[in-house]
Coordinates of C-alpha atoms in Angstrom, one line a residue:
M36 CA -5.6 -18.6 3.5
E37 CA -4.2 -15.1 2.5
R38 CA -6.7 -11.9 2.6
T39 CA -7.6 -10.0 -0.7
A40 CA -8.1 -6.6 -1.1
L41 CA -9.4 -4.6 -3.6
V42 CA -8.8 -0.4 -2.8
T43 CA -11.2 2.2 -5.0
G44 CA -8.8 4.9 -6.1
A45 CA -5.7 3.9 -5.1
S46 CA -3.1 6.0 -7.0
R47 CA -2.9 8.2 -4.6
G48 CA -3.7 9.6 -0.8
L49 CA -6.0 8.0 1.5
G50 CA -6.3 5.1 -1.5
A51 CA -2.8 4.9 -1.9
A52 CA -2.3 4.6 1.9
V53 CA -5.1 1.9 2.3
A54 CA -3.3 0.1 -0.1
R55 CA -0.1 0.1 1.4
A56 CA -1.8 -0.5 4.7
L57 CA -3.3 -3.7 3.6
A58 CA -0.4 -4.8 2.0
A59 CA 1.4 -4.6 5.3
A60 CA -0.8 -6.6 7.5
G61 CA -0.1 -9.1 4.5
A62 CA -3.3 -8.7 2.5
R63 CA -3.0 -9.2 -1.5
V64 CA -4.3 -5.7 -2.8
A65 CA -5.6 -4.8 -5.9
V66 CA -5.2 -1.0 -6.8
N67 CA -7.7 0.1 -8.4
Y68 CA -7.2 4.0 -10.6
R69 CA -9.4 5.7 -13.5
A70 CA -6.8 7.1 -15.1
R71 CA -3.3 7.6 -13.6
R72 CA -2.4 4.1 -14.8
D73 CA 1.7 5.1 -13.7
S74 CA 0.9 6.8 -10.6
A75 CA -1.0 2.9 -9.2
E76 CA 1.8 1.7 -10.5
R77 CA 4.5 3.0 -8.6
V78 CA 2.1 2.0 -5.1
A79 CA 2.1 -1.5 -6.8
D80 CA 5.7 -1.0 -7.0
D81 CA 6.5 0.3 -3.6
I82 CA 4.4 -3.0 -2.4
R83 CA 6.0 -5.6 -4.8
R84 CA 9.3 -3.9 -2.8
T85 CA 8.4 -4.8 0.3
G86 CA 7.5 -8.6 0.1
G87 CA 3.4 -8.2 -1.0
E88 CA 1.8 -9.4 -3.8
A89 CA -0.1 -6.4 -5.8
V90 CA -1.6 -5.6 -9.1
C91 CA -3.2 -2.7 -10.8
L92 CA -6.7 -2.9 -12.3
G93 CA -8.1 0.4 -14.6
A94 CA -11.7 0.7 -14.3
D95 CA -14.2 3.6 -14.0
V96 CA -16.3 2.6 -10.6
A97 CA -19.1 4.8 -12.5
G98 CA -19.8 2.1 -15.1
A99 CA -21.8 -1.1 -13.6
G100 CA -19.9 -3.1 -16.5
E101 CA -16.6 -1.8 -14.7
A102 CA -17.2 -2.4 -12.1
E103 CA -18.3 -6.1 -12.0
A104 CA -15.2 -6.6 -14.7
M105 CA -12.2 -5.3 -12.2
V106 CA -14.0 -7.6 -9.4
A107 CA -14.3 -10.4 -11.4
E108 CA -10.6 -10.1 -12.5
V109 CA -9.1 -9.7 -8.7
V110 CA -11.6 -13.1 -8.4
S111 CA -10.3 -14.8 -11.7
R112 CA -6.5 -13.9 -10.2
W113 CA -6.5 -14.8 -6.9
G114 CA -10.1 -16.9 -6.3
R115 CA -11.6 -14.5 -3.6
L116 CA -12.4 -11.2 -2.3
D117 CA -12.5 -10.4 1.1
I118 CA -12.2 -6.9 1.4
L119 CA -13.6 -3.5 -0.5
V120 CA -12.4 -0.9 0.4
N121 CA -14.8 2.1 -1.9
N122 CA -12.1 5.0 -1.8
A123 CA -12.7 6.8 -5.1
G124 CA -14.0 9.9 -5.4
I125 CA -14.3 13.3 -6.8
F126 CA -14.8 16.5 -6.1
R127 CA -16.8 19.7 -8.1
E128 CA -16.9 22.7 -5.8
A129 CA -19.8 25.4 -7.1
L130 CA -22.8 27.0 -5.2
L131 CA -26.2 25.7 -5.8
A132 CA -27.0 28.7 -9.1
R133 CA -23.8 27.5 -10.4
L134 CA -23.8 23.6 -10.0
S135 CA -24.7 22.4 -13.4
E136 CA -26.4 19.2 -13.8
E137 CA -23.0 17.2 -15.6
D138 CA -20.9 17.8 -12.4
W139 CA -23.9 16.6 -10.1
D140 CA -24.1 14.1 -12.3
A141 CA -20.6 12.8 -12.0
V142 CA -19.8 13.8 -8.9
I143 CA -22.9 11.1 -7.3
A144 CA -22.0 8.6 -10.0
V145 CA -18.4 8.1 -9.3
N146 CA -18.3 8.4 -4.6
L147 CA -22.3 7.0 -4.2
T148 CA -23.1 5.2 -7.9
G149 CA -19.8 3.8 -7.6
A150 CA -19.4 2.8 -4.4
F151 CA -22.9 0.7 -5.0
N152 CA -21.3 -0.7 -8.4
C153 CA -18.1 -2.5 -6.3
A154 CA -20.3 -3.4 -3.6
R155 CA -23.2 -5.0 -5.7
A156 CA -20.2 -7.3 -7.7
A157 CA -18.1 -7.7 -4.6
A158 CA -21.3 -9.2 -2.6
R159 CA -21.4 -11.9 -5.1
S160 CA -18.4 -13.3 -4.8
M161 CA -18.7 -13.2 -0.8
V162 CA -22.3 -14.7 0.0
P163 CA -21.4 -17.6 -1.1
R164 CA -18.9 -17.9 1.2
R165 CA -20.4 -15.9 3.9
S166 CA -17.6 -13.6 4.6
G167 CA -16.3 -10.4 3.5
H168 CA -15.7 -7.0 4.4
I169 CA -17.0 -4.0 2.3
I170 CA -15.5 0.0 3.8
N171 CA -17.3 3.0 2.8
I172 CA -14.9 6.2 3.1
S173 CA -17.0 8.9 3.4
S174 CA -16.7 12.2 4.9
I175 CA -17.4 14.9 8.1
L176 CA -19.1 16.9 4.9
G177 CA -21.8 14.4 4.6
V178 CA -22.9 14.8 7.9
R179 CA -22.8 18.3 8.8
G180 CA -22.8 19.8 4.5
A181 CA -20.5 22.3 3.2
R182 CA -21.2 25.2 1.5
G183 CA -20.1 24.7 -2.5
G184 CA -20.3 21.5 -1.6
A185 CA -23.8 20.4 -2.4
A186 CA -23.1 16.9 -4.5
Y187 CA -19.6 15.9 -2.8
A188 CA -21.9 15.8 0.9
A189 CA -25.3 14.6 -0.6
A190 CA -23.0 11.2 -1.9
K191 CA -20.8 10.7 1.4
A192 CA -24.5 11.3 3.2
G193 CA -25.5 8.6 0.7
L194 CA -23.3 6.4 1.8
I195 CA -23.9 6.7 5.2
G196 CA -27.0 5.1 4.6
L197 CA -25.8 2.5 1.7
T198 CA -23.6 1.5 4.4
K199 CA -26.1 0.5 6.8
S200 CA -28.7 -0.6 4.8
L201 CA -26.3 -3.2 3.1
A202 CA -25.1 -4.3 6.5
R203 CA -28.1 -4.9 7.9
E204 CA -29.3 -7.0 4.1
L205 CA -25.7 -8.5 4.4
G206 CA -25.2 -9.5 8.1
P207 CA -27.0 -12.8 8.1
S208 CA -24.7 -13.8 4.9
G209 CA -21.1 -13.1 7.2
I210 CA -20.6 -10.3 5.4
M211 CA -19.6 -6.8 7.7
V212 CA -20.2 -3.7 6.2
N213 CA -19.0 -0.3 7.8
A214 CA -17.9 2.9 6.7
V215 CA -15.0 5.3 8.4
I216 CA -14.8 9.6 7.8
P217 CA -11.2 9.8 7.8
G218 CA -10.9 13.7 8.3
F219 CA -9.3 16.3 6.3
L220 CA -6.1 14.8 4.8
P221 CA -3.5 17.3 3.1
T222 CA -3.6 14.8 -0.8
G223 CA -4.3 15.7 -4.2
M224 CA -8.1 15.8 -3.8
T225 CA -7.8 19.0 -1.3
G226 CA -4.9 20.4 -2.9
S227 CA -7.0 23.8 -3.4
V228 CA -8.5 24.1 -0.1
G229 CA -5.9 27.3 0.9
E230 CA -4.3 28.1 4.0
A231 CA -6.6 30.3 5.6
E232 CA -9.2 26.9 5.1
R233 CA -6.6 24.8 6.6
E234 CA -6.2 27.1 9.6
E235 CA -9.8 26.5 9.9
I236 CA -9.7 23.3 10.8
R237 CA -7.1 23.2 13.0
R238 CA -8.9 25.9 15.0
E239 CA -11.9 23.5 15.0
S240 CA -10.0 20.2 15.7
V241 CA -10.1 19.4 19.4
L242 CA -6.5 18.4 18.7
G243 CA -5.1 21.1 16.9
R244 CA -4.3 19.7 13.8
L245 CA -4.7 18.2 10.3
G246 CA -5.4 14.5 9.9
D247 CA -2.7 12.0 8.8
A248 CA -3.3 9.6 5.5
E249 CA -1.0 7.3 6.8
A250 CA -3.0 6.7 10.2
A251 CA -6.2 6.3 9.0
A252 CA -4.8 4.2 6.4
R253 CA -3.7 1.9 9.4
F254 CA -7.0 2.1 11.2
I255 CA -8.7 1.3 8.4
A256 CA -6.5 -1.7 7.9
H257 CA -7.7 -3.1 11.4
L258 CA -11.2 -2.7 10.7
A259 CA -10.4 -4.9 7.8
G260 CA -9.4 -7.5 9.9
M261 CA -11.9 -7.7 12.7
R262 CA -15.1 -10.2 12.5
T263 CA -17.2 -8.3 15.0
V264 CA -18.6 -4.9 13.6
S265 CA -21.2 -3.9 10.8
G266 CA -23.7 -1.1 10.1
Q267 CA -21.3 1.2 12.2
L268 CA -19.3 5.0 11.5
F269 CA -16.4 5.4 12.6
N270 CA -15.0 9.0 12.8
L271 CA -11.4 9.7 12.5
D272 CA -12.1 13.7 12.2
G273 CA -10.8 16.1 15.2
R274 CA -13.9 18.0 15.1
I275 CA -16.5 17.6 16.8
F276 CA -19.7 17.8 15.4
R277 CA -23.3 17.1 16.0
W278 CA -25.9 14.5 14.2
A279 CA -28.9 16.5 14.0

């Protein structure tokens, strides 16, 4: 049976690449967006031009009601949801003394609560069928932190804990939950990172280069098709780090 997938934050960057990769692997794909409908439609058009099936769904994943309605739309349209990729994320850079409550709340709401909202809604559909795969997109910053990125790092660290907890909870129902650290990708969210910082990332990488969104997306699509792994954090970043 043809699989169905929902990718949040899929109007550009890694999310768009993941949507295309899942479609190339044979899945029908719901392309989620919050504000960039035109960009999301282009991603869906790309999928359709290559013979795939895609639909664009606008929703702010930070709102539980919107997340639940989006998942319900996928299930109503295609009868099932097999794969959820929680990719939606925002970044607000500020040192702690200047980090506003509004920015903190916004980052946590989208990056962490949004993943929780979508995972909870997806699980309600997956549990009765005793199958499904939830993949959370974390970050190396969630492991080693970042100066000026407290909110983002905290949210991405939270995703790792959420992943491991949901894997334990949903595993008996046949649902896999994993997380991926995709590495530094030269996409829209990282557009403000200067060349000096990019060069530092290259130096830290054992491969001496930045990440590749298309390669990361192919890995995620492959992971989505696996049925024997859960509760794991896959590091695709060429920078070596210690866990403690």
